[in-house]
Coordinates of C-alpha atoms (C1' of nucleotides) in Angstrom, one line a residue:
Chain X
M253 CA 22.4 -16.5 21.0
D254 CA 23.4 -16.5 17.4
E255 CA 26.5 -18.5 16.7
A256 CA 29.3 -17.2 14.5
A257 CA 27.7 -16.9 11.1
P258 CA 30.0 -17.0 8.0
Q259 CA 30.9 -13.5 7.1
K260 CA 29.5 -13.5 3.6
G261 CA 28.3 -10.2 2.1
T262 CA 27.0 -7.3 4.1
V263 CA 25.1 -7.7 7.3
T264 CA 22.1 -6.2 5.6
Q265 CA 22.2 -8.8 2.9
R266 CA 22.4 -11.6 5.5
A267 CA 19.4 -10.1 7.3
I268 CA 17.4 -10.2 4.0
E269 CA 18.3 -13.8 3.5
R270 CA 17.4 -14.7 7.1
I271 CA 14.0 -13.2 6.9
K272 CA 13.4 -14.7 3.5
A273 CA 14.4 -18.1 4.9
M274 CA 12.0 -17.7 7.8
I275 CA 9.2 -17.2 5.4
A276 CA 10.2 -20.0 3.0
E277 CA 10.5 -22.4 6.0
G278 CA 7.0 -21.5 7.1
R279 CA 8.1 -19.9 10.4
L280 CA 6.4 -16.7 9.2
E281 CA 3.0 -17.1 7.7
P282 CA 1.4 -14.7 5.1
G283 CA -0.3 -11.8 6.9
Q284 CA 1.6 -12.5 10.1
R285 CA 3.0 -9.6 12.1
L286 CA 6.8 -9.6 12.6
P287 CA 8.6 -8.4 15.8
T288 CA 9.4 -4.8 15.9
E289 CA 12.4 -3.4 14.0
R290 CA 14.2 -3.0 17.3
D291 CA 13.6 -6.5 18.4
L292 CA 14.5 -8.0 15.0
A293 CA 17.7 -6.1 15.0
A294 CA 18.6 -7.4 18.4
Q295 CA 17.7 -11.0 17.5
L296 CA 20.1 -10.9 14.5
G297 CA 22.7 -8.9 16.4
I298 CA 22.7 -6.0 14.0
S299 CA 21.8 -2.3 14.3
R300 CA 18.4 -1.0 13.7
S301 CA 19.7 1.0 10.6
S302 CA 20.9 -2.2 8.9
M303 CA 17.7 -4.0 9.8
R304 CA 15.6 -1.2 8.4
E305 CA 17.5 -1.4 5.0
A306 CA 16.8 -5.2 4.9
I307 CA 13.1 -4.5 5.7
R308 CA 12.9 -1.8 3.1
A309 CA 14.4 -4.1 0.5
L310 CA 11.9 -6.8 1.2
T311 CA 9.1 -4.2 1.2
V312 CA 9.9 -3.1 -2.4
L313 CA 10.0 -6.8 -3.4
G314 CA 6.5 -7.1 -2.2
V315 CA 7.3 -9.6 0.6
L316 CA 6.8 -7.4 3.6
E317 CA 4.5 -4.5 4.3
A318 CA 5.3 -1.8 6.9
R319 CA 2.4 0.0 8.4
H320 CA 3.4 3.2 10.2
G321 CA 2.6 3.0 13.9
S322 CA 1.3 -0.5 13.7
G323 CA 4.1 -2.9 12.7
I324 CA 5.6 -5.0 9.9
Y325 CA 3.6 -7.7 8.3
V326 CA 4.2 -10.5 5.8
T327 CA 2.1 -9.8 2.7
A328 CA -0.4 -12.3 1.4
L329 CA 2.4 -13.5 -0.9
E330 CA 0.1 -13.6 -3.8
A331 CA 1.3 -13.3 -7.4
G332 CA 0.3 -9.7 -7.6
D333 CA 2.3 -8.7 -4.6
L334 CA 5.6 -10.5 -5.6
L335 CA 5.5 -9.6 -9.3
E336 CA 4.8 -5.9 -8.9
T337 CA 8.5 -5.2 -9.4
F338 CA 8.2 -6.7 -12.8
G339 CA 7.0 -3.3 -14.0
V340 CA 10.3 -1.7 -13.4
V341 CA 11.9 -4.0 -15.9
A342 CA 9.5 -2.8 -18.5
D343 CA 9.9 0.8 -17.4
L344 CA 13.7 0.8 -17.6
S345 CA 14.1 -1.2 -20.8
R346 CA 15.0 0.4 -24.0
G347 CA 15.8 -0.5 -27.6
P348 CA 16.0 -4.2 -28.5
R349 CA 14.8 -5.4 -25.1
L350 CA 11.5 -3.7 -25.7
V351 CA 11.0 -6.0 -28.6
E352 CA 12.0 -9.0 -26.5
L353 CA 9.5 -7.9 -23.8
L354 CA 6.7 -7.7 -26.4
E355 CA 7.7 -11.1 -27.8
V356 CA 7.2 -12.6 -24.3
R357 CA 4.0 -10.7 -23.9
R358 CA 2.8 -12.0 -27.3
I359 CA 3.4 -15.5 -26.2
L360 CA 1.7 -15.2 -22.8
E361 CA -1.1 -13.0 -23.9
S362 CA -2.1 -15.3 -26.8
T363 CA -2.0 -18.3 -24.4
A364 CA -4.0 -16.4 -21.8
T365 CA -6.6 -15.2 -24.3
G366 CA -7.0 -18.8 -25.6
L367 CA -7.5 -20.1 -22.1
A368 CA -10.0 -17.3 -21.4
A369 CA -12.1 -18.2 -24.4
A370 CA -12.7 -21.6 -22.9
R371 CA -13.2 -20.5 -19.3
I372 CA -14.6 -17.0 -19.3
T373 CA -17.9 -16.5 -17.5
E374 CA -20.8 -14.3 -18.7
D375 CA -20.1 -11.7 -16.0
Q376 CA -16.5 -11.5 -17.0
L377 CA -17.4 -11.3 -20.7
A378 CA -19.8 -8.4 -19.9
E379 CA -16.9 -6.6 -18.2
V380 CA -14.7 -7.1 -21.2
E381 CA -17.4 -5.7 -23.4
K382 CA -17.8 -2.7 -21.2
H383 CA -14.2 -1.7 -21.7
L384 CA -14.3 -2.4 -25.4
T385 CA -17.3 -0.1 -26.0
A386 CA -15.9 2.6 -23.7
M387 CA -12.6 2.4 -25.5
N388 CA -14.3 3.0 -28.9
A389 CA -16.5 5.8 -27.5
T390 CA -13.8 8.3 -26.6
D391 CA -11.0 10.2 -28.3
D392 CA -9.0 10.9 -25.2
P393 CA -5.7 8.9 -25.6
E394 CA -5.4 8.6 -21.8
E395 CA -8.8 7.1 -21.5
I396 CA -8.3 4.8 -24.4
L397 CA -5.1 3.5 -22.9
A398 CA -6.8 2.9 -19.5
H399 CA -9.7 0.9 -21.1
D400 CA -7.2 -0.9 -23.3
L401 CA -5.3 -2.0 -20.2
A402 CA -8.5 -3.0 -18.4
F403 CA -9.7 -4.9 -21.5
H404 CA -6.6 -7.1 -21.5
R405 CA -6.5 -7.3 -17.7
E406 CA -10.0 -8.8 -17.6
I407 CA -9.2 -11.3 -20.2
A408 CA -6.0 -12.3 -18.4
A409 CA -7.9 -12.7 -15.2
A410 CA -10.4 -14.9 -16.9
A411 CA -7.7 -17.3 -18.0
G412 CA -7.6 -18.5 -14.4
N413 CA -3.8 -18.3 -13.8
D414 CA -3.1 -15.4 -11.4
T415 CA 0.6 -15.7 -11.9
M416 CA 0.4 -15.3 -15.6
A417 CA -2.0 -12.4 -15.2
A418 CA 0.4 -10.7 -12.8
I419 CA 3.3 -11.1 -15.3
L420 CA 1.2 -9.7 -18.1
E421 CA 0.2 -6.8 -15.8
G422 CA 3.9 -6.0 -15.4
L423 CA 4.5 -6.3 -19.1
S424 CA 1.7 -3.8 -19.8
S425 CA 2.7 -1.3 -17.1
R426 CA 1.3 2.1 -17.8
T427 CA 4.6 3.9 -18.6
F428 CA 5.7 1.0 -20.8
R429 CA 2.7 1.1 -23.0
A430 CA 2.5 4.8 -23.0
R431 CA 6.1 5.0 -24.4
V432 CA 5.5 2.4 -27.1
W433 CA 2.0 3.5 -28.1
R434 CA 2.8 7.1 -28.3
G435 CA 4.4 6.6 -31.7
Y436 CA 2.3 3.6 -32.7
Q437 CA -1.0 5.5 -32.4
E438 CA 0.3 8.5 -34.2
E439 CA 0.5 6.4 -37.4
G440 CA -3.3 6.0 -37.4
A441 CA -3.3 2.6 -35.8
F442 CA -6.5 3.3 -34.0
A443 CA -8.6 1.6 -36.6
R444 CA -6.4 -1.4 -36.8
T445 CA -6.4 -1.7 -33.0
R446 CA -10.2 -1.6 -32.9
R447 CA -10.5 -4.3 -35.5
E448 CA -8.1 -6.5 -33.6
H449 CA -9.9 -5.9 -30.3
A450 CA -13.2 -6.7 -32.0
A451 CA -11.7 -9.9 -33.4
I452 CA -10.5 -11.0 -29.9
H453 CA -14.0 -10.2 -28.4
R454 CA -15.7 -12.2 -31.2
A455 CA -13.5 -15.2 -30.5
L456 CA -14.3 -15.0 -26.8
C457 CA -18.0 -14.8 -27.4
A458 CA -17.7 -17.8 -29.7
R459 CA -15.8 -19.6 -27.0
D460 CA -13.2 -20.4 -29.7
P461 CA -9.8 -20.8 -28.0
E462 CA -7.8 -21.2 -31.2
A463 CA -9.3 -18.1 -32.8
A464 CA -8.8 -16.2 -29.6
R465 CA -5.2 -17.3 -29.4
A466 CA -4.5 -16.3 -33.0
A467 CA -6.3 -12.9 -32.7
A468 CA -4.3 -12.0 -29.5
A469 CA -1.0 -13.1 -31.1
A470 CA -1.7 -11.0 -34.1
H471 CA -2.7 -8.0 -32.0
V472 CA 0.5 -8.0 -30.0
G473 CA 2.5 -9.0 -33.0
E474 CA 1.4 -5.9 -34.9
V475 CA 2.9 -3.7 -32.3
E476 CA 5.9 -5.9 -32.0
E477 CA 6.6 -5.7 -35.7
W478 CA 6.1 -1.9 -35.8
L479 CA 8.6 -1.5 -33.0
R480 CA 11.1 -3.8 -34.6
A481 CA 10.9 -1.7 -37.7
Q482 CA 11.4 1.5 -35.7
L483 CA 14.6 0.2 -34.2
G484 CA 16.0 -1.3 -37.4
P485 CA 17.2 1.8 -39.3
Chain D
M264 CA 16.8 24.2 -4.2
D265 CA 14.1 21.6 -4.5
E266 CA 10.7 23.1 -4.6
A267 CA 7.9 21.8 -2.4
A268 CA 7.2 18.3 -3.6
P269 CA 3.8 16.8 -3.0
Q270 CA 4.1 14.8 0.3
K271 CA 3.2 11.4 -1.1
G272 CA 4.5 8.4 0.7
T273 CA 7.8 8.2 2.6
V274 CA 10.8 10.3 1.6
T275 CA 12.6 7.0 0.9
Q276 CA 9.9 6.0 -1.6
R277 CA 10.2 9.3 -3.3
A278 CA 13.9 9.0 -3.5
I279 CA 13.5 5.6 -5.2
E280 CA 11.2 7.1 -7.7
R281 CA 13.5 10.0 -8.4
I282 CA 16.5 7.8 -9.1
K283 CA 14.4 5.5 -11.2
A284 CA 13.1 8.5 -13.2
M285 CA 16.6 9.7 -13.7
I286 CA 17.5 6.4 -15.3
A287 CA 14.3 6.2 -17.3
E288 CA 14.9 9.7 -18.7
G289 CA 18.4 8.8 -19.7
R290 CA 20.0 11.2 -17.3
L291 CA 21.8 8.2 -15.9
E292 CA 23.4 5.8 -18.3
P293 CA 24.0 2.1 -17.7
G294 CA 27.4 1.6 -16.0
Q295 CA 27.6 5.3 -15.0
R296 CA 28.8 6.2 -11.5
L297 CA 26.4 8.1 -9.3
P298 CA 27.3 10.9 -6.9
T299 CA 28.2 9.8 -3.4
E300 CA 25.5 8.8 -0.9
R301 CA 26.2 12.0 1.0
D302 CA 25.9 14.2 -2.1
L303 CA 22.7 12.4 -3.4
A304 CA 21.1 12.8 0.0
A305 CA 21.9 16.5 0.0
Q306 CA 20.6 16.9 -3.6
L307 CA 17.2 15.5 -2.7
G308 CA 17.2 17.2 0.7
I309 CA 17.0 14.0 2.7
S310 CA 19.2 12.3 5.3
R311 CA 21.9 9.8 4.3
S312 CA 20.0 7.1 6.2
S313 CA 16.9 7.5 4.0
M314 CA 19.0 7.7 0.9
R315 CA 20.8 4.5 1.8
E316 CA 17.5 2.7 2.1
A317 CA 16.5 3.9 -1.3
I318 CA 19.9 2.8 -2.7
R319 CA 19.6 -0.6 -1.0
A320 CA 16.1 -1.1 -2.5
L321 CA 17.3 -0.3 -6.0
T322 CA 20.3 -2.6 -5.4
V323 CA 18.2 -5.6 -4.7
L324 CA 16.1 -4.8 -7.7
G325 CA 19.2 -5.1 -9.8
V326 CA 19.1 -1.4 -10.9
L327 CA 22.1 -0.2 -8.9
E328 CA 25.3 -1.7 -7.8
A329 CA 27.3 -0.5 -4.7
R330 CA 31.0 -1.1 -4.6
H331 CA 32.5 -0.6 -1.2
G332 CA 35.1 2.1 -1.3
S333 CA 34.5 2.9 -4.9
G334 CA 31.0 4.3 -5.4
I335 CA 27.5 3.5 -6.7
Y336 CA 27.0 2.5 -10.3
V337 CA 24.0 1.9 -12.6
T338 CA 24.1 -1.8 -13.7
A339 CA 24.2 -2.7 -17.3
L340 CA 20.4 -2.9 -17.0
E341 CA 20.4 -6.2 -18.9
A342 CA 17.6 -8.7 -18.6
G343 CA 19.6 -10.8 -16.2
D344 CA 20.2 -8.0 -13.8
L345 CA 16.6 -6.8 -13.6
L346 CA 15.0 -10.2 -13.5
E347 CA 17.1 -11.7 -10.8
T348 CA 14.4 -11.0 -8.3
F349 CA 12.1 -13.3 -10.2
G350 CA 13.7 -16.1 -8.3
V351 CA 12.3 -15.0 -5.0
V352 CA 8.8 -15.5 -6.4
A353 CA 9.6 -19.1 -7.2
D354 CA 11.2 -19.6 -3.8
L355 CA 8.4 -18.2 -1.7
S356 CA 5.5 -19.7 -3.7
R357 CA 3.7 -22.8 -2.4
G358 CA 0.7 -24.9 -3.2
P359 CA -1.4 -24.0 -6.2
R360 CA 0.9 -21.2 -7.3
L361 CA 3.7 -23.7 -7.9
V362 CA 1.5 -25.2 -10.6
E363 CA 0.8 -21.8 -12.1
L364 CA 4.5 -21.1 -12.2
L365 CA 5.1 -24.4 -13.9
E366 CA 2.3 -23.6 -16.4
V367 CA 4.0 -20.3 -17.3
R368 CA 7.3 -22.2 -17.6
R369 CA 5.8 -24.8 -19.9
I370 CA 4.6 -22.1 -22.2
L371 CA 7.8 -20.2 -22.3
E372 CA 10.1 -23.2 -22.3
S373 CA 8.3 -24.8 -25.2
T374 CA 8.4 -21.6 -27.2
A375 CA 12.1 -21.1 -26.4
T376 CA 13.0 -24.6 -27.3
G377 CA 11.1 -24.3 -30.6
L378 CA 13.0 -21.1 -31.4
A379 CA 16.2 -22.7 -30.4
A380 CA 15.7 -25.6 -32.8
A381 CA 15.6 -23.1 -35.7
R382 CA 18.5 -20.9 -34.5
I383 CA 20.9 -23.0 -32.4
T384 CA 24.5 -23.1 -33.6
E385 CA 26.8 -26.1 -33.7
D386 CA 28.8 -24.8 -30.8
Q387 CA 25.7 -24.3 -28.7
L388 CA 24.4 -27.7 -29.6
A389 CA 27.7 -29.3 -28.6
E390 CA 27.3 -27.5 -25.2
V391 CA 23.8 -28.9 -24.8
E392 CA 25.1 -32.4 -25.6
K393 CA 27.8 -32.1 -23.0
H394 CA 25.3 -31.4 -20.2
L395 CA 23.0 -34.2 -21.5
T396 CA 25.7 -36.9 -21.4
A397 CA 27.1 -35.6 -18.1
M398 CA 23.6 -35.7 -16.6
N399 CA 23.2 -39.3 -17.7
A400 CA 26.6 -40.3 -16.5
T401 CA 26.2 -39.7 -12.8
D402 CA 23.9 -40.7 -9.9
D403 CA 24.5 -37.8 -7.7
P404 CA 21.2 -35.9 -7.5
E405 CA 22.9 -32.6 -6.9
E406 CA 25.0 -33.0 -10.1
I407 CA 22.1 -34.2 -12.1
L408 CA 20.1 -31.1 -11.1
A409 CA 23.0 -28.8 -12.0
H410 CA 23.4 -30.3 -15.4
D411 CA 19.7 -30.3 -15.9
L412 CA 19.6 -26.6 -15.2
A413 CA 22.5 -26.0 -17.5
F414 CA 20.9 -28.1 -20.3
H415 CA 17.8 -25.9 -20.3
R416 CA 19.8 -22.8 -19.8
E417 CA 21.8 -23.4 -22.9
I418 CA 18.7 -24.0 -24.9
A419 CA 17.0 -20.9 -23.6
A420 CA 20.1 -18.9 -24.5
A421 CA 20.1 -20.3 -28.0
A422 CA 16.5 -19.1 -28.5
G423 CA 18.0 -15.6 -28.9
N424 CA 15.7 -13.8 -26.5
D425 CA 17.7 -12.8 -23.4
T426 CA 14.6 -11.5 -21.6
M427 CA 12.8 -14.8 -22.0
A428 CA 15.9 -16.7 -20.9
A429 CA 16.2 -14.5 -17.8
I430 CA 12.6 -15.3 -16.9
L431 CA 13.1 -19.0 -17.4
E432 CA 16.2 -18.8 -15.2
G433 CA 14.1 -17.3 -12.4
L434 CA 11.4 -20.0 -12.9
S435 CA 14.0 -22.7 -12.6
S436 CA 15.8 -21.3 -9.6
R437 CA 17.8 -23.9 -7.7
T438 CA 15.7 -24.0 -4.6
F439 CA 12.5 -24.0 -6.6
R440 CA 13.4 -27.1 -8.6
A441 CA 15.0 -28.8 -5.7
R442 CA 11.7 -28.5 -3.8
V443 CA 9.6 -29.9 -6.6
W444 CA 11.9 -32.5 -7.9
R445 CA 12.7 -34.0 -4.5
G446 CA 9.4 -35.8 -4.6
Y447 CA 9.2 -36.2 -8.4
Q448 CA 12.5 -38.1 -8.7
E449 CA 11.7 -40.3 -5.8
E450 CA 9.0 -41.9 -7.9
G451 CA 11.5 -43.2 -10.4
A452 CA 11.1 -40.4 -12.8
F453 CA 14.7 -40.6 -13.8
A454 CA 14.2 -42.8 -16.8
R455 CA 11.3 -40.7 -18.0
T456 CA 13.3 -37.5 -17.6
R457 CA 16.1 -39.0 -19.7
R458 CA 13.8 -40.0 -22.5
E459 CA 12.3 -36.6 -22.6
H460 CA 15.6 -34.9 -22.6
A461 CA 16.7 -37.2 -25.4
A462 CA 13.6 -36.3 -27.4
I463 CA 14.4 -32.6 -27.0
H464 CA 17.9 -33.1 -28.0
R465 CA 16.9 -35.1 -31.1
A466 CA 14.5 -32.4 -32.2
L467 CA 17.3 -29.8 -31.8
C468 CA 19.7 -31.9 -33.9
A469 CA 17.0 -32.3 -36.6
R470 CA 16.3 -28.5 -36.5
D471 CA 12.7 -29.3 -36.1
P472 CA 11.0 -26.5 -34.2
E473 CA 7.6 -28.1 -33.9
A474 CA 9.0 -31.3 -32.6
A475 CA 11.2 -29.4 -30.2
R476 CA 8.2 -27.4 -28.9
A477 CA 6.2 -30.4 -28.4
A478 CA 8.9 -32.3 -26.6
A479 CA 9.6 -29.4 -24.2
A480 CA 5.9 -28.9 -23.5
A481 CA 5.6 -32.6 -22.7
H482 CA 8.7 -32.5 -20.5
V483 CA 7.5 -29.6 -18.3
G484 CA 3.9 -30.8 -18.5
E485 CA 4.8 -34.1 -16.9
V486 CA 6.2 -32.4 -13.8
E487 CA 3.2 -30.0 -13.9
E488 CA 0.7 -32.9 -13.9
W489 CA 2.5 -34.7 -11.2
L490 CA 2.5 -31.7 -9.0
R491 CA -1.1 -31.0 -9.7
A492 CA -1.9 -34.6 -8.6
Q493 CA 0.1 -34.1 -5.4
L494 CA -1.9 -31.1 -4.4
G495 CA -5.3 -32.5 -5.3
P496 CA -6.0 -34.9 -2.5
Chain T
dC142 C1' -24.7 0.7 31.5
dG143 C1' -22.8 1.7 27.1
dA144 C1' -20.6 4.6 23.8
dC145 C1' -17.6 8.2 22.8
dG146 C1' -13.2 10.7 23.3
dC147 C1' -8.9 11.7 24.8
dA148 C1' -4.4 10.5 26.9
dT149 C1' -0.7 7.3 26.4
dA150 C1' 2.3 3.8 25.2
dG151 C1' 4.0 1.4 21.2
dT152 C1' 5.9 1.3 16.5
dG153 C1' 7.6 2.7 12.1
dG154 C1' 9.9 7.1 9.8
dT155 C1' 13.5 10.4 9.7
dC156 C1' 17.6 12.6 10.9
dC157 C1' 22.3 13.2 12.9
dG158 C1' 27.1 12.2 13.9
dA159 C1' 30.6 9.0 14.5
dC160 C1' 33.6 5.4 13.3
dC161 C1' 34.9 1.2 10.5
dA162 C1' 36.5 -1.0 6.1
dA163 C1' 37.6 -1.3 1.3
dT164 C1' 39.2 1.2 -2.7
dT165 C1' 41.8 4.5 -5.1
dC166 C1' 45.5 7.2 -6.3
dG167 C1' 49.4 10.1 -5.9
dG168 C1' 54.0 10.7 -4.1
dC169 C1' 58.0 8.8 -2.2
dG170 C1' 61.9 5.7 -2.3
dA171 C1' 64.6 1.8 -4.0
Chain V
dT256 C1' 61.1 3.3 -13.9
dC257 C1' 58.8 0.4 -11.0
dG258 C1' 56.7 -0.7 -6.8
dC259 C1' 55.2 0.2 -2.2
dC260 C1' 52.9 2.9 1.2
dG261 C1' 49.8 6.1 3.2
dA262 C1' 46.2 9.6 2.9
dA263 C1' 41.8 10.8 0.9
dT264 C1' 37.5 9.1 -0.7
dT265 C1' 33.5 6.4 -0.2
dG266 C1' 30.3 2.7 1.1
dG267 C1' 29.1 -0.1 5.5
dT268 C1' 27.7 -0.2 10.3
dC269 C1' 26.4 1.6 14.6
dG270 C1' 23.9 4.1 18.4
dG271 C1' 20.9 7.5 19.8
dA272 C1' 17.5 11.0 19.5
dC273 C1' 13.2 12.7 18.0
dC274 C1' 8.9 12.9 15.0
dA275 C1' 4.4 10.9 13.1
dC276 C1' 1.0 7.7 13.2
dT277 C1' -1.7 3.7 15.6
dA278 C1' -3.9 1.3 18.8
dT279 C1' -5.3 0.5 23.2
dG280 C1' -7.5 1.4 27.4
dC281 C1' -9.3 4.3 30.8
dG282 C1' -12.3 7.8 32.2
dT283 C1' -16.1 10.6 31.3
dC284 C1' -20.4 11.8 29.5
dG285 C1' -25.0 10.6 27.8

DNA sequence: CGACGCATAGTGGTCCGACCAATTCGGCGA
DNA sequence: TCGCCGAATTGGTCGGACCACTATGCGTCG
């Protein structure tokens, strides 16, 4: 059946590559159901244990989805699925790399906000406003953080680039922001944050891309500079 | 030993979270060796099979590294390790999402090139020149592609943000570019590519960030527009 | 005749035990 | 003292068994 394959790496690693190749070549379509673990293992001539490790690996990468009792399916392969793992980068990064991540976020967030200013619909703008007012109406840090995340998520979605939005989602993962903002907010940065959010919102309402870009860059840049100062001494 | 943990998700998933948490909390340092698979499984009260799946998952994410006969180690947790999986996104994306990926790359590449113009050292600049001349001296598409990748990689490295460089590396993964450029180059885009690379190099030599940014944006933008046109009709 | 409910086969999830293969390190001998 | 060899350690693979959940279809009941 399967000719002698070059013995590179572990059998599990080879199985991962094989399945990835099948998807890349279009032999497996998004949403399609795969053969059973037992059949797949037999096809590649490996044990079910090894095949399960390969499937698990592709599952955490957001490529496959295993439904207990039903089968294994290819995900929709949308940006959100595949970039979900981006969050672990943010969660496991410390020190200087946090600043680098914020720098990347500043660049992408400012671009996305600028694009959003030109493209945002009335409905989307209303949603943004909802989170803005909700954020200013409470004192619970948890709730503020949640609405803050939603505020930026709505804007990123309005930019019309799902891939960019998914990356920004990862760069703003809950634990990441919680870690950085814990200290930032303790220095009374609430007022400043509100001003900056208001500026972003104003630029969006005015459909002014350049102002929106600048406001978003300044917003993220503030946190970035604060964090840089924290790490300096 | 371990109290009743809430039964959320599979045991493997829980094991993944546990190990991730250990690293995030600093109980496991980069480069440190973990207990054996058998010991880890016993500690979390699960079977070795399940623990192996968890380890395999964290291995493909670039968090852990298993050395046959030696043990399991935490990686250096550098940007390159954790963002290696970014390449699969590029490899498995098709259609409109390729354009989105190129848009993200245009934004980051132009920023990185602009930063590089201000920070690049003489040695790094010499390395960039080496790949530029080598790229223009051959007709072999494979070799051109390799030097093209190295050209941009050196520039990204000179920008001083390892995280950004790692993301760009993923966005320029070999199979990704090979797929897009196959058609692009067939339309006689070689000359244009050379001109654009020369323009980038000139801006770097002149230490002109704004010119470098513009040249890089135009360079990626060209491919982006071509691809957009391909998908349109 | 149709809708509901239960039995059953199918499928992923977990566990166990065994053996293989690569590394490591200590002791033995030249 | 140096080098080699073998045993212990440890990850890699395999096969089988059983559990948990789904889906399907058949039979029953309204």
